[in-house]
Amino acid sequence: MYVEFATRWSDSMAMSREILRIHQYKPGLPPARPACYIRRVTMEFKKIDPRATITTKFGEIKIRFYPDAAPRHVENFMNLAKMGFFDGTTFHRIVPGFVIQGGDPLSKTADRRSHGSGGPGYWLNPELSDRPHKRGAVSMAKTPRDGSSTRDFNDNGSQFFICLDDNSGLDRRYSVFGEVFRGLDVIDKIAALPRDEFDNPLEAVTMTVTVKD
């Protein structure tokens, strides 16, 4: 007996493998007519491509995530965004030629001195990889494990930064979990804003974040 297959792949990563016919034969004799026909069996393979859109008054920043390099960070960001956690927060830290930083719930308050010190109430273990801190890289900010620590850091649960330039000195020290693929001009506009002595822009730049699995 031998079986004829036909295998096809679609653009949506679905594989269709159809058993065309089954032949039965005996040694020394020509193949008999197909014994039966079997219906097509389709197996779906979901393409993982999570993305986010950060909407500001200067335009949209579109992010493609790296679930292969930092799965917990990607999942955490996606979950917070779906909860509306980031909506109304600001980019509270701007360092031209270096980064813009946001994601602190305390940035919604009028007390500018508290901006940059908040989070969701938990930390993340770092997920370090070979992903570079290139221009547009999205990475997680760090927070001391306890108030007296200056060297031993966990990743903040919600504060993230976007690189304005290549920053190889941050590689394998911070958890890169995505990159901006559209809207680099927007981050440059934000980086050009006047700021106070704490690098907090004088003009609040609020954000709304939506995600797509």
N, CA, C and O of each residue as an XYZ file, in Angstrom:
852
protein
N       0.853     -1.197      0.000
C       0.000      0.000      0.000
C       0.882      1.238      0.000
O       1.906      1.283      0.681
N       0.484      2.223     -0.756
C       1.170      3.508     -0.659
C       0.123      4.613     -0.735
O      -0.980      4.412     -1.243
N       0.494      5.793     -0.215
C      -0.439      6.909     -0.069
C       0.090      8.119     -0.822
O       1.279      8.431     -0.753
N      -0.794      8.797     -1.541
C      -0.448     10.037     -2.227
C      -0.928     11.223     -1.394
O      -2.088     11.274     -0.985
N      -0.007     12.196     -1.141
C      -0.336     13.396     -0.381
C      -0.197     14.629     -1.266
O       0.545     14.635     -2.248
N      -0.932     15.669     -0.891
C      -0.735     16.999     -1.477
C      -0.680     17.983     -0.309
O      -1.634     18.095      0.460
N       0.441     18.694     -0.181
C       0.627     19.629      0.940
C       0.708     21.054      0.411
O       1.424     21.330     -0.551
N      -0.038     21.961      1.053
C      -0.046     23.365      0.633
C       0.078     24.252      1.859
O      -0.464     23.942      2.920
N       0.811     25.380      1.704
C       0.915     26.397      2.759
C       0.279     27.685      2.252
O       0.471     28.068      1.098
N      -0.480     28.350      3.118
C      -1.082     29.634      2.759
C      -0.297     30.764      3.397
O       0.562     30.530      4.248
N      -0.598     32.020      2.977
C       0.067     33.190      3.541
C      -0.224     33.353      5.021
O       0.552     33.995      5.729
N      -1.321     32.788      5.509
C      -1.694     32.913      6.920
C      -1.051     31.826      7.774
O      -1.441     31.625      8.924
N      -0.057     31.117      7.208
C       0.674     30.072      7.919
C      -0.189     28.845      8.208
O       0.082     28.113      9.159
N      -1.226     28.612      7.396
C      -2.049     27.419      7.552
C      -1.543     26.347      6.596
O      -1.293     26.624      5.423
N      -1.394     25.133      7.094
C      -0.925     24.038      6.264
C      -2.087     23.109      5.979
O      -2.759     22.640      6.897
N      -2.324     22.845      4.695
C      -3.346     21.886      4.302
C      -2.638     20.664      3.737
O      -1.885     20.765      2.769
N      -2.882     19.521      4.343
C      -2.289     18.286      3.834
C      -3.417     17.347      3.471
O      -4.143     16.861      4.339
N      -3.557     17.100      2.202
C      -4.673     16.306      1.700
C      -4.174     14.936      1.248
O      -3.237     14.828      0.458
N      -4.813     13.908      1.760
C      -4.524     12.560      1.282
C      -5.345     12.351      0.015
O      -6.569     12.232      0.064
N      -4.663     12.308     -1.100
C      -5.375     12.229     -2.375
C      -5.999     10.851     -2.588
O      -7.171     10.742     -2.948
N      -5.225      9.823     -2.368
C      -5.770      8.467     -2.577
C      -4.835      7.441     -1.942
O      -3.644      7.683     -1.750
N      -5.413      6.306     -1.627
C      -4.652      5.194     -1.064
C      -4.690      4.036     -2.053
O      -5.758      3.630     -2.510
N      -3.522      3.517     -2.373
C      -3.434      2.391     -3.303
C      -3.029      1.130     -2.540
O      -2.195      1.172     -1.636
N      -3.634      0.021     -2.921
C      -3.245     -1.269     -2.369
C      -2.771     -2.154     -3.517
O      -3.368     -2.190     -4.593
N      -1.694     -2.855     -3.254
C      -1.194     -3.738     -4.309
C      -0.449     -4.909     -3.671
O      -0.040     -4.867     -2.511
N      -0.292     -5.959     -4.489
C       0.463     -7.126     -4.074
C       1.723     -7.206     -4.913
O       1.734     -6.803     -6.076
N       2.805     -7.738     -4.307
C       4.059     -7.853     -5.058
C       3.858     -8.606     -6.365
O       3.208     -9.651     -6.391
N       4.409     -8.084     -7.434
C       4.330     -8.725     -8.733
C       3.088     -8.402     -9.516
O       2.976     -8.788    -10.680
N       2.132     -7.690     -8.901
C       0.898     -7.336     -9.581
C       0.801     -5.826     -9.724
O       1.321     -5.099     -8.877
N       0.158     -5.340    -10.759
C       0.002     -3.895    -10.923
C      -0.872     -3.321     -9.806
O      -1.705     -4.034     -9.247
N      -0.691     -2.034     -9.475
C      -1.496     -1.409     -8.425
C      -2.982     -1.502     -8.724
O      -3.414     -1.354     -9.867
N      -3.751     -1.747     -7.679
C      -5.202     -1.787     -7.835
C      -5.750     -0.375     -7.874
O      -5.019      0.597     -7.685
N      -7.046     -0.274     -8.123
C      -7.695      1.031     -8.083
C      -7.624      1.580     -6.663
O      -7.574      0.798     -5.714
N      -7.618      2.898     -6.487
C      -7.580      3.475     -5.142
C      -8.649      2.867     -4.258
O      -9.810      2.748     -4.650
N      -8.229      2.478     -3.035
C      -9.165      1.842     -2.121
C     -10.162      2.833     -1.557
O     -11.325      2.487     -1.353
N      -9.734      4.046     -1.305
C     -10.650      5.038     -0.740
C     -10.080      6.434     -0.909
O      -8.911      6.607     -1.251
N     -10.911      7.407     -0.669
C     -10.513      8.809     -0.674
C     -10.803      9.370      0.713
O     -11.838      9.070      1.309
N      -9.882     10.188      1.222
C     -10.026     10.735      2.572
C     -10.085     12.257      2.501
O      -9.363     12.891      1.732
N     -10.959     12.822      3.320
C     -11.155     14.269      3.287
C      -9.887     15.004      3.711
O      -9.012     14.445      4.373
N      -9.815     16.256      3.317
C      -8.674     17.115      3.622
C      -8.618     17.434      5.118
O      -9.647     17.678      5.749
N      -7.404     17.429      5.676
C      -7.170     17.784      7.074
C      -6.340     19.060      7.106
O      -5.281     19.128      6.482
N      -6.812     20.064      7.826
C      -6.113     21.344      7.898
C      -5.633     21.608      9.320
O      -6.397     21.485     10.278
N      -4.356     21.972      9.446
C      -3.788     22.343     10.733
C      -3.416     23.816     10.694
O      -2.725     24.258      9.777
N      -3.866     24.574     11.675
C      -3.601     26.002     11.734
C      -2.423     26.282     12.665
O      -2.382     25.786     13.791
N      -1.466     27.079     12.189
C      -0.350     27.529     12.992
C      -0.447     29.043     13.119
O      -0.278     29.763     12.134
N      -0.720     29.532     14.333
C      -0.901     30.964     14.542
C       0.434     31.692     14.421
O       1.415     31.309     15.058
N       0.468     32.722     13.617
C       1.657     33.541     13.460
C       1.700     34.554     14.595
O       0.791     35.372     14.735
N       2.754     34.501     15.407
C       2.874     35.391     16.558
C       3.553     36.680     16.118
O       4.722     36.668     15.733
N       2.835     37.779     16.174
C       3.380     39.070     15.753
C       2.720     40.188     16.551
O       2.008     41.013     15.979
N       2.947     40.230     17.876
C       2.295     41.255     18.700
C       2.846     42.645     18.409
O       4.046     42.824     18.197
N       1.947     43.623     18.403
C       2.335     45.004     18.106
C       1.563     45.964     18.996
O       0.540     45.610     19.583
N       2.073     47.185     19.084
C       1.403     48.219     19.875
C       1.460     49.537     19.121
O       2.365     49.775     18.320
N       0.480     50.384     19.391
C       0.461     51.744     18.860
C       0.337     52.708     20.028
O      -0.621     52.652     20.798
N       1.324     53.597     20.149
C       1.282     54.654     21.154
C       0.849     55.929     20.443
O       1.551     56.428     19.565
N      -0.296     56.446     20.822
C      -0.836     57.646     20.187
C      -0.553     58.857     21.066
O      -0.873     58.864     22.254
N       0.055     59.886     20.465
C       0.340     61.143     21.152
C      -0.153     62.289     20.279
O      -0.586     62.072     19.148
N      -0.088     63.496     20.801
C      -0.515     64.655     20.017
C       0.449     64.960     18.876
O       0.134     65.764     17.999
N       1.613     64.332     18.878
C       2.575     64.525     17.799
C       2.484     63.433     16.738
O       3.180     63.488     15.724
N       1.632     62.449     16.968
C       1.479     61.360     16.012
C       1.564     60.006     16.689
O       1.578     59.909     17.916
N       1.620     58.967     15.877
C       1.625     57.588     16.370
C       3.027     56.991     16.358
O       3.825     57.234     15.453
N       3.297     56.208     17.386
C       4.528     55.429     17.480
C       4.122     53.962     17.423
O       3.434     53.471     18.318
N       4.541     53.268     16.384
C       4.156     51.863     16.213
C       5.326     50.961     16.594
O       6.460     51.159     16.157
N       5.013     49.965     17.422
C       6.033     49.094     18.000
C       5.788     47.645     17.605
O       4.660     47.153     17.650
N       6.861     46.977     17.221
C       6.845     45.525     16.978
C       7.611     44.870     18.130
O       8.732     45.270     18.443
N       6.998     43.861     18.756
C       7.595     43.257     19.940
C       8.492     42.068     19.599
O       8.447     41.531     18.492
N       9.312     41.669     20.581
C      10.225     40.529     20.469
C       9.824     39.441     21.473
O      10.494     39.292     22.494
N       8.769     38.687     21.222
C       8.379     37.635     22.174
C       9.412     36.525     22.289
O       9.426     35.795     23.280
N      10.271     36.390     21.297
C      11.310     35.366     21.360
C      12.408     35.745     22.342
O      13.000     34.878     22.984
N      12.682     37.056     22.460
C      13.775     37.519     23.316
C      13.325     37.842     24.734
O      14.075     37.622     25.686
N      12.115     38.359     24.884
C      11.635     38.793     26.204
C      10.147     38.497     26.348
O       9.343     39.428     26.413
N       9.762     37.224     26.400
C       8.335     36.871     26.415
C       7.568     37.440     27.599
O       6.422     37.861     27.444
N       8.185     37.460     28.791
C       7.469     37.982     29.962
C       7.252     39.489     29.859
O       6.202     39.994     30.257
N       8.230     40.202     29.331
C       8.095     41.649     29.183
C       7.030     41.999     28.145
O       6.249     42.932     28.332
N       7.009     41.244     27.059
C       5.997     41.487     26.029
C       4.607     41.213     26.585
O       3.694     42.021     26.414
N       4.446     40.078     27.249
C       3.146     39.731     27.819
C       2.706     40.774     28.845
O       1.537     41.157     28.884
N       3.643     41.232     29.673
C       3.322     42.231     30.692
C       2.851     43.537     30.059
O       1.851     44.112     30.488
N       3.573     44.008     29.034
C       3.194     45.253     28.369
C       1.826     45.117     27.719
O       0.988     46.013     27.823
N       1.605     43.993     27.050
C       0.321     43.765     26.386
C      -0.821     43.768     27.393
O      -1.861     44.383     27.155
N      -0.630     43.084     28.515
C      -1.687     43.013     29.525
C      -1.989     44.384     30.118
O      -3.154     44.739     30.294
N      -0.951     45.156     30.429
C      -1.161     46.495     30.982
C      -1.893     47.386     29.983
O      -2.789     48.144     30.356
N      -1.504     47.288     28.707
C      -2.155     48.110     27.682
C      -3.630     47.753     27.546
O      -4.473     48.639     27.405
N      -3.945     46.461     27.587
C      -5.342     46.034     27.473
C      -6.178     46.522     28.649
O      -7.386     46.722     28.517
N      -5.536     46.713     29.797
C      -6.224     47.227     30.982
C      -6.385     48.749     30.942
O      -7.091     49.320     31.773
N      -5.729     49.407     29.976
C      -5.765     50.864     29.924
C      -4.794     51.517     30.886
O      -4.909     52.706     31.182
N      -3.828     50.733     31.381
C      -2.893     51.226     32.394
C      -2.098     52.437     31.907
O      -1.881     53.382     32.665
N      -1.664     52.413     30.653
C      -0.798     53.474     30.135
C      -1.562     54.733     29.719
O      -0.972     55.806     29.596
N      -2.846     54.604     29.507
C      -3.629     55.725     28.979
C      -3.619     56.896     29.962
O      -3.982     56.750     31.130
N      -3.198     58.052     29.467
C      -3.129     59.242     30.307
C      -1.789     59.460     30.970
O      -1.547     60.525     31.540
N      -0.890     58.450     30.907
C       0.461     58.655     31.426
C       1.256     59.475     30.414
O       0.811     59.671     29.283
N       2.425     59.951     30.818
C       3.204     60.832     29.950
C       4.602     60.267     29.703
O       5.055     59.343     30.378
N       5.256     60.851     28.723
C       6.697     60.662     28.587
C       7.329     61.665     29.543
O       7.454     62.848     29.227
N       7.726     61.179     30.717
C       8.148     62.064     31.799
C       9.650     62.342     31.815
O      10.119     63.177     32.588
N      10.398     61.650     30.971
C      11.855     61.840     30.953
C      12.334     61.919     29.515
O      12.039     61.045     28.699
N      13.078     62.979     29.214
C      13.615     63.183     27.872
C      15.098     63.508     27.990
O      15.475     64.456     28.679
N      15.936     62.729     27.323
C      17.368     62.999     27.269
C      17.763     62.994     25.796
O      17.965     61.921     25.227
N      17.880     64.165     25.159
C      18.181     64.223     23.724
C      19.428     63.403     23.369
O      20.435     63.438     24.075
N      19.333     62.670     22.263
C      20.433     61.822     21.833
C      20.549     60.524     22.601
O      21.435     59.712     22.331
N      19.647     60.322     23.567
C      19.717     59.112     24.397
C      18.377     58.382     24.400
O      18.212     57.413     23.659
N      17.409     58.824     25.219
C      16.130     58.117     25.318
C      14.986     59.079     25.624
O      15.200     60.206     26.071
N      13.758     58.602     25.372
C      12.556     59.168     25.976
C      11.940     58.044     26.797
O      11.961     56.884     26.386
N      11.390     58.391     27.961
C      10.908     57.368     28.892
C       9.499     57.682     29.355
O       9.151     58.843     29.569
N       8.680     56.630     29.512
C       7.302     56.793     29.957
C       6.811     55.550     30.667
O       7.584     54.637     30.959
N       5.498     55.525     30.945
C       4.885     54.358     31.555
C       4.689     54.432     33.050
O       4.312     53.439     33.671
N       4.943     55.614     33.658
C       4.777     55.756     35.106
C       3.376     56.267     35.422
O       3.009     57.346     34.957
N       2.569     55.519     36.207
C       1.222     56.001     36.534
C       1.234     57.297     37.338
O       0.260     58.050     37.315
N       2.344     57.565     38.057
C       2.420     58.806     38.833
C       2.580     60.034     37.943
O       2.417     61.163     38.404
N       2.898     59.816     36.667
C       3.020     60.960     35.757
C       1.669     61.583     35.448
O       1.600     62.638     34.818
N       0.591     60.936     35.888
C      -0.744     61.524     35.730
C      -0.994     62.617     36.768
O      -1.918     63.417     36.621
N      -0.176     62.650     37.810
C      -0.390     63.603     38.893
C       0.302     64.925     38.599
O       1.146     65.017     37.708
N      -0.071     65.949     39.364
C       0.519     67.279     39.185
C       1.883     67.394     39.848
O       2.631     68.325     39.548
N       2.223     66.481     40.733
C       3.499     66.521     41.443
C       4.613     66.004     40.544
O       4.859     64.799     40.480
N       5.275     66.903     39.861
C       6.294     66.520     38.884
C       7.484     65.824     39.545
O       8.183     65.045     38.897
N       7.715     66.098     40.821
C       8.845     65.478     41.513
C       8.646     63.974     41.686
O       9.614     63.235     41.866
N       7.400     63.520     41.632
C       7.126     62.083     41.780
C       7.190     61.333     40.457
O       7.208     60.102     40.436
N       7.224     62.077     39.350
C       7.234     61.418     38.046
C       8.515     60.593     37.887
O       9.621     61.091     38.100
N       8.344     59.346     37.515
C       9.489     58.456     37.337
C       9.736     57.539     38.506
O      10.636     56.702     38.456
N       8.951     57.679     39.563
C       9.162     56.845     40.753
C       8.071     55.796     40.948
O       8.097     55.057     41.932
N       7.117     55.720     40.031
C       5.992     54.809     40.199
C       6.073     53.564     39.341
O       7.014     53.371     38.572
N       5.065     52.727     39.492
C       4.974     51.487     38.728
C       3.669     50.790     39.053
O       2.825     51.356     39.747
N       3.487     49.574     38.567
C       2.228     48.849     38.801
C       2.169     48.135     40.144
O       1.150     47.529     40.477
N       3.255     48.200     40.923
C       3.262     47.519     42.211
C       4.024     46.211     42.213
O       3.977     45.470     43.195
N       4.728     45.913     41.125
C       5.543     44.699     41.059
C       6.721     44.961     40.137
O       6.733     45.935     39.385
N       7.709     44.080     40.204
C       8.882     44.198     39.346
C       8.960     42.980     38.424
O       8.238     41.999     38.604
N       9.841     43.065     37.446
C      10.078     41.953     36.523
C      11.536     41.528     36.601
O      12.426     42.368     36.735
N      11.779     40.238     36.518
C      13.155     39.768     36.393
C      13.656     40.110     34.998
O      12.911     39.961     34.029
N      14.896     40.564     34.871
C      15.421     40.930     33.553
C      15.401     39.751     32.582
O      15.550     38.596     32.979
N      15.213     40.070     31.308
C      15.332     39.093     30.217
C      16.359     39.661     29.240
O      16.009     40.313     28.256
N      17.615     39.404     29.527
C      18.699     39.966     28.729
C      18.944     39.093     27.499
O      18.869     37.866     27.568
N      19.235     39.741     26.386
C      19.442     39.018     25.132
C      20.457     39.776     24.289
O      21.020     40.783     24.718
N      20.676     39.269     23.085
C      21.596     39.927     22.159
C      20.910     41.001     21.320
O      21.541     41.589     20.442
N      19.647     41.262     21.572
C      18.962     42.336     20.854
C      19.621     43.668     21.202
O      19.759     43.986     22.383
N      20.032     44.459     20.202
C      20.780     45.691     20.486
C      19.886     46.867     20.857
O      18.715     46.926     20.482
N      20.466     47.796     21.598
C      19.797     49.062     21.900
C      20.088     50.042     20.760
O      20.797     51.034     20.928
N      19.520     49.730     19.609
C      19.679     50.581     18.436
C      18.637     51.692     18.480
O      17.762     51.705     19.346
N      18.741     52.614     17.545
C      17.737     53.671     17.446
C      16.359     53.042     17.265
O      16.164     52.213     16.376
N      15.408     53.435     18.106
C      14.060     52.888     18.042
C      13.821     51.688     18.930
O      12.682     51.236     19.052
N      14.870     51.154     19.560
C      14.687     50.000     20.449
C      13.822     50.388     21.646
O      13.940     51.488     22.185
N      12.953     49.466     22.049
C      12.089     49.669     23.219
C      12.590     48.744     24.321
O      12.675     47.531     24.130
N      12.919     49.317     25.471
C      13.526     48.554     26.547
C      12.903     48.945     27.882
O      12.244     49.978     27.991
N      13.116     48.115     28.890
C      12.499     48.336     30.200
C      13.435     49.101     31.115
O      14.624     48.794     31.205
N      12.884     50.104     31.795
C      13.653     50.839     32.800
C      13.863     49.958     34.023
O      13.208     48.928     34.183
N      14.781     50.376     34.880
C      15.099     49.582     36.065
C      14.743     50.315     37.342
O      14.669     51.544     37.375
N      14.525     49.546     38.387
C      14.197     50.067     39.706
C      14.984     49.273     40.738
O      15.086     48.053     40.608
N      15.548     49.922     41.766
C      16.270     49.164     42.797
C      15.360     48.134     43.462
O      14.165     48.372     43.636
N      15.925     47.007     43.826
C      15.161     45.958     44.512
C      14.661     46.446     45.865
O      13.580     46.061     46.311
N      15.452     47.297     46.517
C      15.002     47.889     47.773
C      15.565     49.303     47.857
O      16.408     49.691     47.048
N      15.104     50.060     48.823
C      15.449     51.468     48.890
C      16.915     51.757     49.087
O      17.378     52.836     48.717
N      17.676     50.817     49.666
C      19.086     51.055     49.936
C      19.995     50.581     48.813
O      21.199     50.836     48.851
N      19.451     49.901     47.825
C      20.265     49.307     46.770
C      20.607     50.330     45.704
O      19.764     51.132     45.300
N      21.852     50.294     45.252
C      22.272     51.157     44.148
C      22.819     50.347     42.982
O      23.044     50.895     41.903
N      23.037     49.044     43.181
C      23.646     48.240     42.129
C      22.785     47.075     41.671
O      22.884     46.645     40.522
N      21.936     46.556     42.560
C      21.162     45.355     42.255
C      19.759     45.753     41.815
O      18.944     46.170     42.638
N      19.471     45.626     40.521
C      18.227     46.150     39.973
C      17.342     45.059     39.397
O      17.820     44.111     38.774
N      16.050     45.211     39.616
C      15.028     44.505     38.850
C      14.521     45.445     37.772
O      14.825     46.638     37.793
N      13.757     44.922     36.835
C      13.124     45.782     35.841
C      11.821     46.337     36.405
O      11.059     45.617     37.050
N      11.571     47.616     36.160
C      10.311     48.221     36.578
C       9.167     47.504     35.883
O       9.334     47.008     34.769
N       8.011     47.442     36.522
C       6.889     46.713     35.949
C       6.186     47.410     34.812
O       5.437     46.770     34.073
N       6.405     48.727     34.642
C       5.665     49.429     33.587
C       6.479     50.495     32.860
O       6.157     50.826     31.719
N       7.517     51.041     33.480
C       8.263     52.118     32.833
C       9.184     51.568     31.748
O       9.948     50.631     31.980
N       9.100     52.154     30.587
C       9.889     51.735     29.435
C      10.547     52.952     28.806
O      10.144     54.088     29.053
N      11.560     52.702     27.997
C      12.188     53.805     27.270
C      12.409     53.413     25.819
O      12.490     52.234     25.474
N      12.503     54.438     24.981
C      12.748     54.259     23.547
C      14.051     54.964     23.209
O      14.222     56.144     23.515
N      14.970     54.239     22.577
C      16.276     54.801     22.241
C      16.164     55.794     21.086
O      15.551     55.507     20.059
N      16.764     56.956     21.274
C      16.797     57.974     20.229
C      17.985     57.777     19.302
O      18.007     58.314     18.195
N      18.961     57.017     19.743
C      20.172     56.756     18.973
C      20.679     55.368     19.358
O      20.123     54.714     20.241
N      21.735     54.931     18.688
C      22.335     53.655     19.050
C      23.023     53.794     20.408
O      23.854     54.681     20.602
N      22.672     52.920     21.339
C      23.227     52.962     22.696
C      23.744     51.578     23.083
O      23.152     50.884     23.909
N      24.853     51.198     22.472
C      25.378     49.848     22.690
C      25.828     49.634     24.134
O      25.939     48.492     24.581
N      26.089     50.721     24.869
C      26.495     50.586     26.263
C      25.409     50.001     27.151
O      25.683     49.568     28.270
N      24.170     49.987     26.653
C      23.053     49.423     27.417
C      22.812     47.950     27.104
O      22.043     47.279     27.792
N      23.475     47.449     26.060
C      23.238     46.071     25.623
C      23.554     45.078     26.737
O      24.561     45.194     27.435
N      22.653     44.091     26.881
C      22.756     43.026     27.870
C      22.766     43.548     29.307
O      23.140     42.825     30.231
N      22.361     44.785     29.490
C      22.172     45.349     30.836
C      20.698     45.675     31.071
O      20.221     45.675     32.205
N      19.994     45.949     29.986
C      18.568     46.258     30.042
C      17.831     45.311     29.105
O      18.407     44.788     28.151
N      16.559     45.100     29.389
C      15.755     44.118     28.642
C      15.073     44.769     27.444
O      14.072     45.470     27.594
N      15.622     44.531     26.256
C      14.999     45.010     25.023
C      13.838     44.080     24.688
O      14.022     42.864     24.626
N      12.650     44.632     24.472
C      11.505     43.764     24.172
C      10.721     44.215     22.948
O       9.638     43.691     22.690
N      11.243     45.174     22.188
C      10.572     45.588     20.964
C      11.340     46.687     20.254
O      12.420     47.090     20.686
N      10.767     47.166     19.160
C      11.377     48.261     18.410
C      10.302     49.071     17.702
O       9.244     48.549     17.350
N      10.582     50.339     17.500
C       9.693     51.218     16.743
C       9.923     50.961     15.258
O      11.046     51.094     14.772
N       8.873     50.596     14.537
C       9.021     50.394     13.095
C       8.357     51.512     12.297
O       8.513     51.594     11.079
N       7.627     52.355     12.982
C       7.045     53.533     12.331
C       6.816     54.606     13.401
O       6.285     54.319     14.473
N       7.219     55.832     13.100
C       7.022     56.913     14.053
C       8.300     57.420     14.692
O       8.252     58.069     15.737
N       9.455     57.134     14.077
C      10.706     57.665     14.608
C      10.711     59.189     14.590
O      11.336     59.823     15.440
N      10.009     59.778     13.615
C       9.909     61.238     13.583
C       9.134     61.760     14.789
O       9.378     62.872     15.257
N       8.201     60.956     15.289
C       7.408     61.363     16.455
C       8.278     61.393     17.706
O       8.196     62.335     18.494
N       9.114     60.368     17.898
C       9.966     60.369     19.085
C      10.981     61.508     19.018
O      11.381     62.041     20.053
N      11.397     61.883     17.816
C      12.309     63.021     17.672
C      11.622     64.334     18.044
O      12.243     65.209     18.646
N      10.356     64.473     17.692
C       9.606     65.679     18.067
C       9.467     65.778     19.582
O       9.608     66.855     20.161
N       9.192     64.650     20.210
C       9.069     64.644     21.671
C      10.409     64.990     22.315
O      10.461     65.741     23.289
N      11.490     64.440     21.766
C      12.820     64.672     22.331
C      13.269     66.121     22.213
O      14.144     66.564     22.956
N      12.676     66.861     21.283
C      13.080     68.254     21.057
C      12.368     69.244     21.976
O      12.656     70.439     21.928
N      11.449     68.771     22.808
C      10.682     69.673     23.669
C      11.545     70.245     24.794
O      12.449     69.565     25.279
N      11.280     71.485     25.218
C      11.969     72.049     26.389
C      11.641     71.222     27.628
O      10.537     70.691     27.750
N      12.599     71.115     28.546
C      12.404     70.282     29.731
C      12.965     70.986     30.966
O      13.739     71.938     30.867
N      12.549     70.486     32.130
C      13.013     71.090     33.375
C      14.313     70.434     33.837
O      14.914     69.646     33.107
N      14.743     70.771     35.067
C      16.020     70.250     35.567
C      15.989     68.753     35.824
O      17.035     68.139     36.031
N      14.795     68.157     35.813
C      14.665     66.709     35.998
C      14.475     65.976     34.666
O      14.147     64.790     34.651
N      14.681     66.676     33.559
C      14.496     66.132     32.205
C      13.042     65.821     31.892
O      12.747     65.070     30.962
N      12.134     66.398     32.669
C      10.700     66.241     32.430
C      10.257     67.353     31.484
O      10.484     68.525     31.784
N       9.631     67.025     30.348
C       9.222     68.079     29.412
C       8.245     69.052     30.053
O       7.345     68.655     30.793
N       8.439     70.338     29.756
C       7.549     71.364     30.303
C       6.139     71.209     29.754
O       5.161     71.552     30.418
N       6.045     70.691     28.538
C       4.751     70.436     27.896
C       4.427     68.954     28.026
O       5.122     68.116     27.451
N       3.387     68.628     28.770
C       3.053     67.220     28.998
C       2.703     66.512     27.691
O       1.914     67.014     26.891
N       3.298     65.350     27.490
C       3.017     64.522     26.313
C       2.339     63.242     26.800
O       3.008     62.281     27.179
N       1.018     63.239     26.785
C       0.269     62.067     27.238
C       0.175     61.031     26.122
O       0.372     61.333     24.945
N      -0.128     59.815     26.525
C      -0.204     58.723     25.551
C      -1.458     57.887     25.756
O      -2.023     57.823     26.848
N      -1.871     57.250     24.669
C      -2.878     56.195     24.698
C      -2.267     55.005     23.982
O      -1.715     55.155     22.892
N      -2.359     53.824     24.579
C      -1.698     52.649     24.015
C      -2.728     51.580     23.669
O      -3.542     51.190     24.505
N      -2.679     51.116     22.434
C      -3.499     49.990     21.995
C      -2.573     48.890     21.496
O      -1.470     49.170     21.027
N      -3.015     47.639     21.596
C      -2.171     46.516     21.198
C      -2.942     45.560     20.300
O      -4.173     45.531     20.292
N      -2.178     44.781     19.546
C      -2.737     43.752     18.666
C      -1.915     42.489     18.869
O      -0.689     42.518     18.756
N      -2.583     41.385     19.169
C      -1.882     40.107     19.380
C      -1.313     39.583     18.065
O      -0.691     38.521     18.041
